[in-house]
Coordinates of C-alpha atoms and ligand atoms in Angstrom, one line a residue:
M19 CA 133.3 81.2 86.5
S20 CA 133.3 78.7 83.7
L21 CA 130.9 75.8 83.1
S22 CA 132.0 72.6 84.8
P23 CA 132.0 69.4 82.7
F24 CA 128.5 68.5 83.9
G25 CA 126.9 71.7 83.1
Y26 CA 126.5 73.1 86.6
R27 CA 126.7 76.8 86.5
P28 CA 127.0 78.7 89.8
Q29 CA 124.8 81.7 89.9
R30 CA 127.4 83.6 91.7
V31 CA 131.1 83.0 92.2
T32 CA 130.9 83.8 95.9
T33 CA 127.8 84.6 97.9
F34 CA 126.9 88.2 98.5
S35 CA 129.5 89.4 96.0
A36 CA 127.1 91.1 93.6
V37 CA 124.9 94.1 94.0
D38 CA 122.1 94.2 91.4
L39 CA 120.7 97.6 90.8
L40 CA 117.1 98.4 90.0
E41 CA 116.6 100.2 86.7
Y42 CA 116.3 103.6 88.2
Q43 CA 119.4 103.1 90.3
G44 CA 121.2 101.9 87.2
K45 CA 120.1 105.1 85.4
Q46 CA 121.3 107.3 88.3
F47 CA 124.6 105.4 88.1
F48 CA 124.8 106.0 84.3
A49 CA 123.9 109.7 84.8
Q50 CA 127.0 110.1 87.0
F51 CA 129.1 109.2 84.0
G52 CA 127.3 111.5 81.6
I53 CA 125.1 108.9 79.9
P54 CA 121.8 110.4 78.7
V55 CA 118.8 109.0 80.6
S56 CA 115.2 110.3 81.0
D57 CA 114.3 112.5 84.0
G58 CA 112.2 110.6 86.5
R59 CA 111.3 109.8 90.1
P60 CA 111.1 106.6 92.1
V61 CA 107.8 106.3 94.1
T62 CA 106.0 103.8 96.2
T63 CA 102.4 104.9 96.2
V64 CA 99.7 105.9 93.5
D65 CA 99.5 109.5 94.9
E66 CA 103.3 109.9 94.8
A67 CA 103.2 108.5 91.2
V68 CA 100.7 111.2 90.1
A69 CA 102.8 113.9 91.9
A70 CA 105.9 112.6 90.1
A71 CA 104.2 112.6 86.7
E72 CA 103.0 116.2 87.3
A73 CA 106.6 117.2 88.2
V74 CA 108.3 115.6 85.2
G75 CA 105.6 116.4 82.6
Y76 CA 103.3 114.2 80.4
P77 CA 103.4 111.8 78.7
V78 CA 105.2 109.6 81.2
V79 CA 106.1 106.0 81.4
V80 CA 105.2 104.0 84.6
K81 CA 107.8 101.3 85.2
A82 CA 107.9 98.5 87.7
Q83 CA 111.2 98.4 89.6
V84 CA 112.0 94.7 90.2
H85 CA 115.2 92.6 89.9
A86 CA 113.8 90.9 86.8
G87 CA 113.7 91.5 83.0
G88 CA 110.7 91.2 80.7
R89 CA 108.8 93.8 82.6
G90 CA 107.2 95.2 79.5
K91 CA 105.7 91.8 78.5
A92 CA 104.5 91.3 82.1
G93 CA 102.5 94.5 82.1
G94 CA 105.0 96.4 84.2
V95 CA 105.8 99.2 81.7
K96 CA 102.9 101.5 80.7
L97 CA 102.6 104.8 78.9
A98 CA 100.4 107.5 80.7
N99 CA 99.1 110.7 79.1
N100 CA 97.4 112.2 82.2
A101 CA 96.9 111.9 85.9
D102 CA 94.0 109.4 85.5
E103 CA 96.1 107.1 83.4
V104 CA 99.0 107.3 85.9
R105 CA 96.6 106.5 88.7
E106 CA 95.3 103.5 86.8
H107 CA 98.7 102.1 85.7
A108 CA 100.5 102.8 89.0
G109 CA 97.6 101.0 90.8
N110 CA 97.9 98.0 88.6
I111 CA 101.7 97.8 88.7
L112 CA 102.2 98.3 92.4
G113 CA 102.0 94.8 93.9
L114 CA 102.3 93.2 90.4
D115 CA 104.2 89.9 90.5
I116 CA 106.9 89.8 87.8
S117 CA 108.6 86.4 87.7
G118 CA 108.1 86.0 91.4
H119 CA 109.2 89.6 92.3
I120 CA 106.5 91.7 93.8
T121 CA 106.6 95.3 92.7
R122 CA 107.0 97.7 95.6
I123 CA 108.7 100.6 93.8
I124 CA 107.8 102.2 90.5
W125 CA 109.7 104.7 88.4
I126 CA 107.9 107.5 86.6
E127 CA 109.9 109.0 83.7
I128 CA 109.3 111.3 80.8
A129 CA 108.2 109.3 77.8
S130 CA 110.6 109.2 74.8
D131 CA 109.7 109.2 71.1
I132 CA 111.6 106.2 69.7
S133 CA 112.9 105.7 66.2
E134 CA 115.3 102.8 66.8
E135 CA 115.9 100.2 69.6
Y136 CA 119.4 98.8 69.9
Y137 CA 121.2 96.6 72.5
V138 CA 124.6 97.1 74.2
S139 CA 126.3 95.5 77.1
F140 CA 129.7 95.1 78.8
T141 CA 130.5 92.1 80.9
L142 CA 133.6 90.3 82.0
D143 CA 134.6 87.3 79.9
R144 CA 136.5 85.3 82.6
S145 CA 137.9 82.7 80.2
A146 CA 139.3 85.3 77.9
K147 CA 140.4 87.5 80.8
K148 CA 139.0 90.4 78.9
H149 CA 135.9 92.7 78.9
L150 CA 133.3 91.6 76.4
G151 CA 131.2 94.3 74.6
M152 CA 128.1 93.3 72.7
L153 CA 126.3 95.7 70.4
S154 CA 123.3 95.0 68.2
K155 CA 120.8 96.8 66.1
E156 CA 118.2 94.2 67.2
G157 CA 117.4 95.7 70.6
G158 CA 114.3 95.8 72.8
V159 CA 113.9 92.0 72.7
E160 CA 115.8 89.5 74.7
I161 CA 119.4 89.3 73.6
E162 CA 119.4 85.5 74.1
Q163 CA 116.7 85.3 71.4
V164 CA 118.8 87.4 69.0
A165 CA 121.8 85.2 69.8
V166 CA 119.8 82.2 68.8
E167 CA 117.9 83.5 65.8
N168 CA 120.2 86.0 64.3
P169 CA 123.7 85.7 65.9
D170 CA 125.3 87.8 63.1
A171 CA 123.3 90.7 64.3
I172 CA 125.5 90.9 67.5
A173 CA 128.8 92.7 67.1
K174 CA 131.2 91.5 69.8
I175 CA 134.5 93.0 70.9
W176 CA 136.9 91.8 73.5
I177 CA 138.7 94.6 75.3
D178 CA 142.0 94.1 77.1
P179 CA 141.6 95.9 80.5
V180 CA 145.1 97.3 80.1
D181 CA 144.4 98.9 76.7
G182 CA 140.8 100.0 77.5
L183 CA 138.4 101.0 74.8
T184 CA 139.8 103.5 72.4
E185 CA 137.7 105.8 70.3
S186 CA 138.9 104.3 67.0
V187 CA 138.2 100.7 68.2
C188 CA 134.8 101.9 69.5
R189 CA 134.0 103.5 66.1
D190 CA 134.9 100.2 64.2
W191 CA 132.7 98.3 66.6
V192 CA 129.7 100.7 66.0
L193 CA 130.3 100.4 62.2
A194 CA 130.4 96.5 62.5
A195 CA 127.0 96.6 64.2
N196 CA 125.4 98.3 61.2
L197 CA 123.6 100.9 63.3
N198 CA 121.9 103.8 61.5
P199 CA 125.0 105.7 60.1
S200 CA 123.6 109.1 61.0
I201 CA 124.0 108.3 64.7
T202 CA 127.6 106.9 64.6
D203 CA 129.1 109.8 66.5
G204 CA 126.4 109.8 69.2
A205 CA 126.7 106.0 69.6
V206 CA 130.5 106.2 69.9
A207 CA 130.3 108.9 72.5
L208 CA 127.7 107.0 74.6
L209 CA 129.5 103.7 74.4
L210 CA 132.8 105.3 75.6
K211 CA 131.0 106.7 78.6
L212 CA 129.3 103.3 79.2
Y213 CA 132.7 101.6 79.2
T214 CA 134.0 104.2 81.7
A215 CA 131.0 103.6 83.9
Y216 CA 131.5 99.9 83.7
T217 CA 135.2 100.0 84.6
D218 CA 135.5 103.0 86.9
G219 CA 132.2 102.2 88.5
D220 CA 133.3 98.7 89.3
A221 CA 130.5 97.0 87.5
D222 CA 130.4 93.3 86.5
L223 CA 127.6 94.0 84.1
A224 CA 126.4 97.2 82.4
E225 CA 123.5 96.6 79.9
I226 CA 121.3 99.0 78.0
N227 CA 118.3 97.3 76.3
P228 CA 116.9 99.2 74.5
L229 CA 119.6 101.8 73.8
I230 CA 117.4 104.1 71.7
V231 CA 117.7 106.6 69.0
K232 CA 115.1 109.2 69.6
T233 CA 113.1 110.9 66.8
D234 CA 115.4 113.9 67.3
G235 CA 118.4 111.7 66.5
K236 CA 119.8 111.6 70.1
V237 CA 121.2 108.3 71.5
H238 CA 119.8 107.6 74.9
A239 CA 119.6 104.8 77.6
L240 CA 115.9 103.7 77.9
D241 CA 116.6 100.8 80.3
A242 CA 119.5 100.0 82.6
K243 CA 120.7 96.7 84.0
V244 CA 123.7 97.1 86.2
T245 CA 125.5 94.6 88.6
L246 CA 128.2 96.0 90.8
D247 CA 131.1 94.1 92.1
N248 CA 130.6 94.0 95.9
N249 CA 134.4 93.5 96.4
A250 CA 134.8 97.1 95.4
Q251 CA 132.2 98.3 97.9
Y252 CA 134.8 100.1 100.1
R253 CA 135.5 102.5 97.2
H254 CA 131.8 103.6 96.8
E255 CA 128.7 104.8 98.6
W256 CA 126.4 101.9 97.9
D257 CA 124.3 101.7 101.0
E258 CA 121.2 102.7 99.2
Y259 CA 121.7 99.9 96.6
E260 CA 122.2 97.4 99.4
A261 CA 118.9 98.4 100.9
T262 CA 116.9 97.3 97.8
Q263 CA 118.8 94.0 97.3
V264 CA 116.6 90.9 97.3
R265 CA 118.4 87.9 98.7
D266 CA 117.5 84.3 98.5
E267 CA 115.9 83.5 101.9
R268 CA 117.8 80.3 102.2
E269 CA 121.1 82.2 101.7
E270 CA 120.1 84.8 104.4
A271 CA 119.4 81.9 106.9
A272 CA 122.6 80.1 106.1
H273 CA 124.7 83.3 106.3
A274 CA 123.2 84.1 109.7
K275 CA 124.6 80.7 110.8
G276 CA 128.0 81.6 109.3
L277 CA 127.7 78.9 106.5
Q278 CA 129.1 79.2 103.0
Y279 CA 125.9 78.6 101.0
V280 CA 124.5 79.2 97.5
G281 CA 120.9 78.3 96.7
L282 CA 120.4 76.3 93.4
D283 CA 117.3 75.0 91.7
G284 CA 117.6 71.2 92.2
T285 CA 116.3 68.6 94.7
V286 CA 119.5 67.1 96.2
G287 CA 120.7 69.0 99.2
V288 CA 124.4 69.0 99.5
I289 CA 126.7 69.4 102.5
A290 CA 130.5 69.0 102.1
N291 CA 133.6 70.2 103.9
G292 CA 135.8 72.5 101.8
A293 CA 134.8 74.5 98.8
G294 CA 136.6 72.3 96.4
L295 CA 134.9 69.2 97.6
A296 CA 131.5 71.0 97.6
M297 CA 132.0 71.9 94.0
S298 CA 133.0 68.3 93.1
T299 CA 130.0 67.1 94.9
L300 CA 127.7 69.2 92.7
D301 CA 129.4 67.7 89.7
V302 CA 128.9 64.1 90.8
V303 CA 125.2 64.8 91.6
N304 CA 124.9 66.1 88.1
Q305 CA 126.8 63.2 86.7
A306 CA 124.4 60.8 88.5
G307 CA 121.5 62.5 86.7
G308 CA 120.3 64.7 89.6
K309 CA 120.3 68.4 90.3
P310 CA 121.8 69.9 93.4
A311 CA 119.5 72.1 95.5
N312 CA 122.4 74.1 97.0
F313 CA 126.1 74.5 97.5
L314 CA 127.0 74.3 101.2
D315 CA 130.5 74.2 102.6
I316 CA 130.7 73.6 106.3
G317 CA 134.4 74.3 106.3
G318 CA 137.0 72.5 108.5
G319 CA 135.5 71.9 112.0
A320 CA 132.4 69.8 111.4
N321 CA 131.0 69.7 115.0
A322 CA 127.5 68.8 115.8
E323 CA 126.3 72.5 116.0
V324 CA 127.7 73.4 112.6
M325 CA 126.2 70.1 111.1
A326 CA 122.9 70.8 112.8
G327 CA 122.8 74.4 111.4
A328 CA 123.6 73.0 107.9
L329 CA 120.9 70.4 108.0
Q330 CA 118.4 72.9 109.3
V331 CA 119.0 75.2 106.4
I332 CA 118.7 72.3 103.9
N333 CA 115.6 70.9 105.7
D334 CA 113.8 74.2 105.4
D335 CA 114.1 74.2 101.6
P336 CA 110.9 72.6 100.4
N337 CA 112.5 71.5 97.1
V338 CA 115.0 69.2 98.8
K339 CA 114.0 65.5 98.4
S340 CA 117.3 63.9 99.6
I341 CA 120.5 65.1 101.3
F342 CA 124.0 64.1 100.4
I343 CA 126.6 64.7 103.1
N344 CA 130.1 64.3 101.6
I345 CA 132.9 64.6 104.1
F346 CA 136.6 64.0 103.5
G347 CA 138.3 64.0 106.9
G348 CA 141.6 65.9 107.1
I349 CA 142.3 67.8 110.2
T350 CA 138.7 67.1 111.1
R351 CA 138.7 63.4 112.1
G352 CA 136.0 61.0 110.9
E353 CA 134.7 60.1 114.4
E354 CA 134.2 63.8 115.1
V355 CA 132.2 64.2 111.9
A356 CA 130.1 61.1 112.8
K357 CA 129.4 62.5 116.3
G358 CA 128.5 65.7 114.6
I359 CA 126.0 64.1 112.3
I360 CA 124.5 61.9 115.1
G361 CA 124.2 65.0 117.4
A362 CA 122.7 67.0 114.6
L363 CA 120.0 64.4 113.9
E364 CA 119.0 64.6 117.6
M365 CA 118.7 68.4 117.3
V366 CA 116.9 68.7 114.0
N367 CA 114.0 66.6 112.7
I368 CA 115.1 65.9 109.1
E369 CA 112.4 65.0 106.6
A370 CA 114.5 64.0 103.6
P371 CA 116.6 60.8 103.5
I372 CA 120.3 61.3 104.1
V373 CA 123.2 59.6 102.2
I374 CA 126.6 59.9 103.9
R375 CA 130.0 59.4 102.3
L376 CA 132.7 59.6 105.0
D377 CA 136.3 59.2 104.0
G378 CA 139.8 60.4 105.0
T379 CA 141.3 60.6 108.5
N380 CA 139.7 58.0 110.9
A381 CA 136.8 57.3 108.5
E382 CA 136.5 53.7 109.7
E383 CA 136.0 54.9 113.3
G384 CA 133.4 57.3 112.0
R385 CA 131.5 54.8 110.0
A386 CA 131.5 52.4 113.1
L387 CA 129.9 55.2 115.1
L388 CA 127.3 55.7 112.4
A389 CA 126.5 52.0 111.9
P390 CA 123.9 51.6 114.7
H391 CA 122.0 54.7 113.4
L392 CA 121.7 53.6 109.7
S393 CA 118.2 53.0 108.3
D394 CA 116.4 53.7 105.1
K395 CA 116.5 57.4 106.0
L396 CA 120.2 57.3 106.8
V397 CA 122.4 55.5 104.3
S398 CA 126.1 55.2 104.2
K399 CA 128.1 54.7 101.0
P400 CA 131.8 54.1 100.6
T401 CA 132.5 56.2 97.6
M402 CA 131.4 59.7 96.3
L403 CA 129.9 58.3 93.1
E404 CA 127.9 55.5 94.9
A405 CA 126.7 58.1 97.4
A406 CA 125.7 60.5 94.7
A407 CA 123.8 57.8 92.8
A408 CA 121.9 56.8 95.9
A409 CA 121.0 60.4 96.8
V410 CA 119.8 61.0 93.2
E411 CA 117.8 57.8 93.3
L412 CA 116.2 58.8 96.6
A413 CA 115.4 62.3 95.4
K414 CA 113.6 60.8 92.4
K415 CA 111.6 58.4 94.6
N416 CA 110.4 61.1 97.0
Ligands
GDP778 P1 111.9 95.5 80.1 O1 110.7 94.9 79.4 O2 112.0 95.0 81.5 O3 113.2 95.2 79.4 O4 111.7 97.1 80.2 P2 112.1 98.2 79.2 O5 112.5 99.4 80.1 O6 113.2 97.7 78.3 O7 110.9 98.6 78.4 C1 110.2 97.7 77.5 C2 109.8 98.3 76.3 O8 108.9 99.4 76.5 C3 110.9 99.0 75.5 O9 111.6 98.1 74.7 C4 110.1 100.1 74.7 O10 109.6 99.5 73.5 C5 108.9 100.4 75.6 N1 109.2 101.7 76.3 C6 109.8 101.9 77.4 N2 109.9 103.2 77.7 C7 109.3 103.9 76.6 C8 109.2 105.2 76.2 O11 109.6 106.2 76.9 N3 108.6 105.5 75.1 C9 108.1 104.5 74.2 N4 107.6 104.8 73.1 N5 108.3 103.2 74.5 C10 108.9 102.9 75.7
MN779 MN1 114.7 96.3 78.7

């Protein structure tokens, strides 16, 4: 999905479409395609961690398994030379909060001796309609940082899915990245496997950071970040991955009510009918200088129950400071929408002020029904822009 003119960027194209793997799951996924990874065990207690370390052999690395990067910096990646050190690190890492993710699973793997840390990833470049490969000898650190400080250090290739990644193109790519020349063959072999894992494995993202060269000269995946395309779920056995997904609580609640909802970071709660209108609503909120708290499409039939469910989900989000209901009546008539909103307000005690823009079929009748209910907590505006401005204003005041 591309950036809209106002800079709003959906986190997902559709809800529940992506399956994010934990590092160890990503490594198991890579291993199926012959990519070298370290032997290890996922565990959930200190005792299991020690047993796992004894089984794989010292020294080991104790690694937090959370859906977040930067674990090393957060203290979630530690080297251990013996059982006491495993005990200490596992004890500290279990329960550790890494960017809001509490560590419940740790991965114990054989430690590697590192001589180089590189970066590689494959993602889909939707605007180019091609796969994008990025390779850099500046690995280990955040790639965003490399992109800003030293963009020339990232070698990019765009791969037409029909052509695939050929060995000769892959070799040129490796040479362009200026990796250590002695590992060119090893890097080419691994990258071809990674491309196969990414395409045949139905991934939207396959990233290795760092891709290491060991002191013995072998190229090896030391970390794994994989996002699978849930639309391909029927082709795979992904139940285990599903079990460890962390979903936005607001999204869980909305989906339980059958609503199309995506949680965002802003303060203006948004309810609209139709995905197109919901997207435009996010844009006008941005244009008015505000930030949407969510995307919520209530679809065609905006009856009181659906509207109440939508308001409930938005009301439960503590970040919401105002609510913008943007309805364009089509098959759904304006007076039905108005009745829905009035009914919903009787069912749910809404804390944030609401701004309504009601247009389309029988909008006048709808507005007449709403008129006696209007107050400083329920405002009606004739146009989308005016309504957005009012909602943003109210969000800033509260
Ligand atoms: P991230 O911080 O979440 O990206 O976690 P990583 O798995 O990438 O680990 C962070 C860093 O820890 C790596 O860049 C390495 O420098 C270091 N590290 C991880 N595993 C090993 C290992 O087996 N041996 C050594 N020497 N360092 C490691
Ligand atoms: Mn990493």
